[in-house]
Short mmCIF file of C-alpha atoms in Angstrom, two decimals:
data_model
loop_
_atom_site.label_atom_id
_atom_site.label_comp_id
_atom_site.label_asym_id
_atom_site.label_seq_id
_atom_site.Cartn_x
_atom_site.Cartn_y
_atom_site.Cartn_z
CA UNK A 1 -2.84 -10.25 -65.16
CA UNK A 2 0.07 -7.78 -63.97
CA UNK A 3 -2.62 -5.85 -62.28
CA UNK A 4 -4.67 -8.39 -60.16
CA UNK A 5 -0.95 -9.63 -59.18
CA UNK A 6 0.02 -6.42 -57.91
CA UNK A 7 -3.51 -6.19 -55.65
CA UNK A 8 -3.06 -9.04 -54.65
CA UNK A 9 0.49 -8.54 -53.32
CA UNK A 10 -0.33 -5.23 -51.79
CA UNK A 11 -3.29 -7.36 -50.18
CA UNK A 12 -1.01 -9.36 -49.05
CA UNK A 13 1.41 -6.87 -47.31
CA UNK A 14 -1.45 -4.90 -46.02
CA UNK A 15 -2.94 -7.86 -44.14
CA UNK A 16 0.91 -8.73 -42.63
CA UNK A 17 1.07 -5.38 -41.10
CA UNK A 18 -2.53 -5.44 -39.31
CA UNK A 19 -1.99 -9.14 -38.33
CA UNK A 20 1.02 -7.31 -36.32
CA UNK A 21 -0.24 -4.62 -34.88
CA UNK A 22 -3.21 -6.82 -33.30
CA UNK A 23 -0.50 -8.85 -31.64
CA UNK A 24 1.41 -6.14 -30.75
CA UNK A 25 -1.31 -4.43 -28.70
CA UNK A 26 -2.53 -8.03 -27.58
CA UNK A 27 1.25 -8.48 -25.95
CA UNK A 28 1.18 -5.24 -24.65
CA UNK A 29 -2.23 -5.38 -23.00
CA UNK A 30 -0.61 -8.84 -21.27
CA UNK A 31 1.75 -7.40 -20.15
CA UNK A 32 -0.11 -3.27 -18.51
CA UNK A 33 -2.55 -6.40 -16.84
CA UNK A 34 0.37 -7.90 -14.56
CA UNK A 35 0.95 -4.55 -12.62
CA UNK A 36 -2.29 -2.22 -12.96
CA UNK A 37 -5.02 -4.97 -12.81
CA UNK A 38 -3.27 -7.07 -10.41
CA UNK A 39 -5.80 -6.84 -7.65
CA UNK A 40 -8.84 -8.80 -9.77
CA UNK A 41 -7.73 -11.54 -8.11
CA UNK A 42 -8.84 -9.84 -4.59
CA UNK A 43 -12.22 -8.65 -5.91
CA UNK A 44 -12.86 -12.15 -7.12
CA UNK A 45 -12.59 -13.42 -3.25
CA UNK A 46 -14.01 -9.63 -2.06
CA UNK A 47 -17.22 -9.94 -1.75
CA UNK A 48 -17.78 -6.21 -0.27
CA UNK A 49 -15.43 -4.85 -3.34
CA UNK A 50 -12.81 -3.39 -0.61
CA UNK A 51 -10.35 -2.92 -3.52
CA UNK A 52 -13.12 -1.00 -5.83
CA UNK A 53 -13.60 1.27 -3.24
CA UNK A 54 -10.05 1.57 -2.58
CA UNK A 55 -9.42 2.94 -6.26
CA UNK A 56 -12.48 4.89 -6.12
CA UNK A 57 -11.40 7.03 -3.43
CA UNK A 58 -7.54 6.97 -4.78
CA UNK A 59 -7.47 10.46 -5.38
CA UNK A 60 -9.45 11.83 -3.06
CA UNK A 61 -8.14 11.20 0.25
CA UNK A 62 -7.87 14.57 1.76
CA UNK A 63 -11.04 13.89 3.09
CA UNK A 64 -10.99 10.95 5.07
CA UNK A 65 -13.60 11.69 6.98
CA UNK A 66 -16.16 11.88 4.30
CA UNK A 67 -14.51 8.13 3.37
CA UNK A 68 -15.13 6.71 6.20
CA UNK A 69 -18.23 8.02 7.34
CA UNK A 70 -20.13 6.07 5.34
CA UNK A 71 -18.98 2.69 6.26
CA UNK A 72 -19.18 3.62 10.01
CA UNK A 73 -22.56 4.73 9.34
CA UNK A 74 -23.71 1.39 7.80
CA UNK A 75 -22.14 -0.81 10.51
CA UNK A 76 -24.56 2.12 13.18
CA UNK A 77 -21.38 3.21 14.85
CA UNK A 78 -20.74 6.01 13.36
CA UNK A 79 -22.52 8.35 15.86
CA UNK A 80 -21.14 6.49 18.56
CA UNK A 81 -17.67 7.00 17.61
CA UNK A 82 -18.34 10.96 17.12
CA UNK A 83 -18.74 11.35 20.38
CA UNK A 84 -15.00 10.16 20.67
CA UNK A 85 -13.73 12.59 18.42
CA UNK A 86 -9.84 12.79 18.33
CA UNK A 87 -7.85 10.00 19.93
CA UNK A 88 -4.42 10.11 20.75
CA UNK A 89 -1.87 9.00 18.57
CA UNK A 90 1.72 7.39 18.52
CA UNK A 91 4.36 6.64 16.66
CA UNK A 92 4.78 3.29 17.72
CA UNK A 93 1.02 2.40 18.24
CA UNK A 94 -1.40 1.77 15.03
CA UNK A 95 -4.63 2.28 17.13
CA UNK A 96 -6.75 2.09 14.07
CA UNK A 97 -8.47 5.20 14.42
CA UNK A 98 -9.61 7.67 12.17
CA UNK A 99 -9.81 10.41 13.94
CA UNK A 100 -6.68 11.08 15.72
CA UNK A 101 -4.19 13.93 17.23
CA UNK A 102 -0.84 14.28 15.86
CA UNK A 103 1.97 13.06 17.45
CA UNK A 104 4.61 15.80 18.50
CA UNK A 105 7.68 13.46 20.37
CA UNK A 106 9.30 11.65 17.76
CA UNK A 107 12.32 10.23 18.57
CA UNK A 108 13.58 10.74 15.18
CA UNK A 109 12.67 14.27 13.84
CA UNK A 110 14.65 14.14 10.73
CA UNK A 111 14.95 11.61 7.69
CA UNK A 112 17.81 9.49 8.12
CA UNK A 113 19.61 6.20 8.66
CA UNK A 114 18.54 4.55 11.75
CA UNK A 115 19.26 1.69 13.37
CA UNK A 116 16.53 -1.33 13.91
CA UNK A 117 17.07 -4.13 16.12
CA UNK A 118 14.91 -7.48 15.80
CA UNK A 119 17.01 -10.49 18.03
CA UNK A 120 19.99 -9.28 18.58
CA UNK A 121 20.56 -8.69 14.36
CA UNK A 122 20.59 -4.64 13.83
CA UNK A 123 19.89 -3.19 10.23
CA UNK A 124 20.15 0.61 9.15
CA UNK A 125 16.95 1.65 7.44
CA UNK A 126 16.02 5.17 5.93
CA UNK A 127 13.00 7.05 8.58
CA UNK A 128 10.71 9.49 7.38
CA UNK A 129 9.19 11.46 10.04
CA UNK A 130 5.73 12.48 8.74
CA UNK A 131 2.83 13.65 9.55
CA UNK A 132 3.89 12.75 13.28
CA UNK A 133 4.82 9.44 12.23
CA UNK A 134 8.08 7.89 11.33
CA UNK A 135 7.62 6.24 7.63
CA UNK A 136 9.87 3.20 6.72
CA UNK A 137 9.93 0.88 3.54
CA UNK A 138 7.75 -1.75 3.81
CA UNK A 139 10.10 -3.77 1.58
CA UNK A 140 13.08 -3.15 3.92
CA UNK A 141 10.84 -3.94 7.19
CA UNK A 142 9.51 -7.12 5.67
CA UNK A 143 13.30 -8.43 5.10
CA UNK A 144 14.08 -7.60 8.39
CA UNK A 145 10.77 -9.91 9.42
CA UNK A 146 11.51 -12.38 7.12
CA UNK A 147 8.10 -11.96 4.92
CA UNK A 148 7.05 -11.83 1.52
CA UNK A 149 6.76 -8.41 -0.16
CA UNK A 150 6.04 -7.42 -3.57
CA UNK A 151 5.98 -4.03 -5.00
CA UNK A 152 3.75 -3.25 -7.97
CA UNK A 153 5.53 -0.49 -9.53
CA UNK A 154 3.13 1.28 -12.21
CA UNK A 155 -0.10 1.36 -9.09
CA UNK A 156 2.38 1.94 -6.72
CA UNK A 157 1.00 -0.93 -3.82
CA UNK A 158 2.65 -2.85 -1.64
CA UNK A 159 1.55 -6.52 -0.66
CA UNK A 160 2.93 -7.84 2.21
CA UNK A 161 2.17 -11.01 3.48
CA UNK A 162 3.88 -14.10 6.36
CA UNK A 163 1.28 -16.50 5.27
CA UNK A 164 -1.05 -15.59 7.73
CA UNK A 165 -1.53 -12.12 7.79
CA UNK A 166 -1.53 -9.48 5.00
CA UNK A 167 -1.33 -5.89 4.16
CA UNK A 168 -2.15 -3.70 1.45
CA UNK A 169 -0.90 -0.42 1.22
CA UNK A 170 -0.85 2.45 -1.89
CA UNK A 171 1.55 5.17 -1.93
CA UNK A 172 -0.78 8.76 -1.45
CA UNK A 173 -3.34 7.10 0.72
CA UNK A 174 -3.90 6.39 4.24
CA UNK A 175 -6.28 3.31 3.56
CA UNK A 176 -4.70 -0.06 4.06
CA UNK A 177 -6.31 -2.98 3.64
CA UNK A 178 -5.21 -5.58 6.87
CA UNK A 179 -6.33 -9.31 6.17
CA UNK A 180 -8.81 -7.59 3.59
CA UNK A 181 -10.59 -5.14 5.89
CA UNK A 182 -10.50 -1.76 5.07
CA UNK A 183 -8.37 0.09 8.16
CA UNK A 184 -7.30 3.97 8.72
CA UNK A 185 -3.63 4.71 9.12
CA UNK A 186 -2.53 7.35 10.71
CA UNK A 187 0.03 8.97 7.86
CA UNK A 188 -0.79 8.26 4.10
CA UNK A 189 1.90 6.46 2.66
CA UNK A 190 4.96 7.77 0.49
CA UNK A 191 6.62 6.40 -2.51
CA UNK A 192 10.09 6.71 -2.54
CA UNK A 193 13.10 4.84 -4.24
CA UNK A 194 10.92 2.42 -6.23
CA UNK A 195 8.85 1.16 -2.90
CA UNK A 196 6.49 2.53 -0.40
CA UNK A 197 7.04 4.11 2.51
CA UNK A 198 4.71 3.54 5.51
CA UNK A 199 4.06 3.93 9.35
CA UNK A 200 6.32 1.98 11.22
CA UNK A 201 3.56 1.28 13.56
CA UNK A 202 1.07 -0.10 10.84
CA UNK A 203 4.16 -2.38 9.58
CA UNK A 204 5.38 -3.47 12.97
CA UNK A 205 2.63 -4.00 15.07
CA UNK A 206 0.46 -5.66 11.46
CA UNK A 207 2.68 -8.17 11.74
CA UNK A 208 2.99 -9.07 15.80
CA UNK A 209 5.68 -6.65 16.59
CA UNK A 210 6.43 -4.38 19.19
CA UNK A 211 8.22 -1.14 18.92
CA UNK A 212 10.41 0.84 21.36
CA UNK A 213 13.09 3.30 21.24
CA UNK A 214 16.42 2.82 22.94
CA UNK A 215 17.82 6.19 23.75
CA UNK A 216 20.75 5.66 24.84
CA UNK A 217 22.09 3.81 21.56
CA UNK A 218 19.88 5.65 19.31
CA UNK A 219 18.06 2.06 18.25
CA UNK A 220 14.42 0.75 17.40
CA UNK A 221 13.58 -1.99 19.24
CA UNK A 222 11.47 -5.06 17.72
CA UNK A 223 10.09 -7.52 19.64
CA UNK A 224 6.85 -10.34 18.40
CA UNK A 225 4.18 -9.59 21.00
CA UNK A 226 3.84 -12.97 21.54
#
């Protein structure tokens, strides 16, 4: 009697234990889903899987031409657009091209505080120059704008949205995805302080904004293009 008592108490224990780990892992999974899977959500309303592509070419973005080629080549412009081969580039311009010079006349040619001026309100943000373009945090920018932002830490991606327009970026990649289209920038992205770091022109002009520098007080210049 002692005996089948004892089994059954170590029975007992044993089944506690597992009944806690498979909730454990359960609340953990829950929880790894909310940052790293986010984007199912997109590839649910994605019908060309811009987002699977996206990851699939994460870590391989050193050659964007090889990324790109293939989507130019299904849509029969690619051969076209050869024969256009490096465009110009600015700082304050996102021309959406993929094949583009660098930029040599920054106004700002090293990182630090400068000032930003959207309707007569002025904020100090943080400039990267990069890649001959000046990076800014999208979180920061989108403040300043007065849209929504959210950062999702673990994938490092930014989602920025005013309701009508949108933009995806991920730190380490030049891809963004603008109203769900797959578009070239002309600097990857950085991650830096928690946030991403982007192309002030990709931000800016995303999002109906102009860009200019003012010399003469050492200020960017915002204005809606319309």
């Amino acid at each position: 009697m002692k005996n089948k008592l004892l089994k059954y108490g170590i029975f007992i224990i044993v089944l506690f234990f597992a009944f806690q780990s498979v909730v454990n892992i359960a609340s953990a999974d829950d929880h790894y889903k909310g940052d790293r899977y986010y984007y199912p959500k997109y590839e649910k309303s994605d019908k060309n899987n811009y987002f699977e592509k996206f990851d699939k070419h994460d870590h391989d973005d050193d050659d964007d031409d090889y990324k790109w080629k293939g989507e130019y080549e299904q849509e029969g412009n690619y051969k076209n657009f050869q024969q256009n081969t490096v465009q110009p580039s600015y700082w304050n311009v996102w021309t959406r091209d993929t094949h583009i010079s660098i930029s040599n006349n920054l106004p700002v040619e090293e990182a630090k505080k400068v000032s930003f001026n959207l309707n007569g309100k002025t904020e100090k943000l943080l400039v990267f120059p990069s890649n001959g373009q000046l990076l800014v945090s999208g979180e920061k920018m989108a403040k300043l704008f007065g849209i929504k932002s959210k950062y999702y830490e673990q994938s490092r991606i930014l989602e920025l949205s005013n309701g009508q327009e949108e933009l995806i970026v991920r730190a380490g990649t030049n891809a963004a995805y603008e109203n769900m289209v797959k578009t070239p920038m002309p600097a990857k992205a950085l991650s830096y302080e928690k946030t991403v770091y982007l192309p002030i022109s990709v931000i800016a002009n995303a999002f109906g904004y102009s860009v200019d520098w003012d010399e003469a007080n050492e200020t960017f210049i915002l204005e809606q293009f319309y």
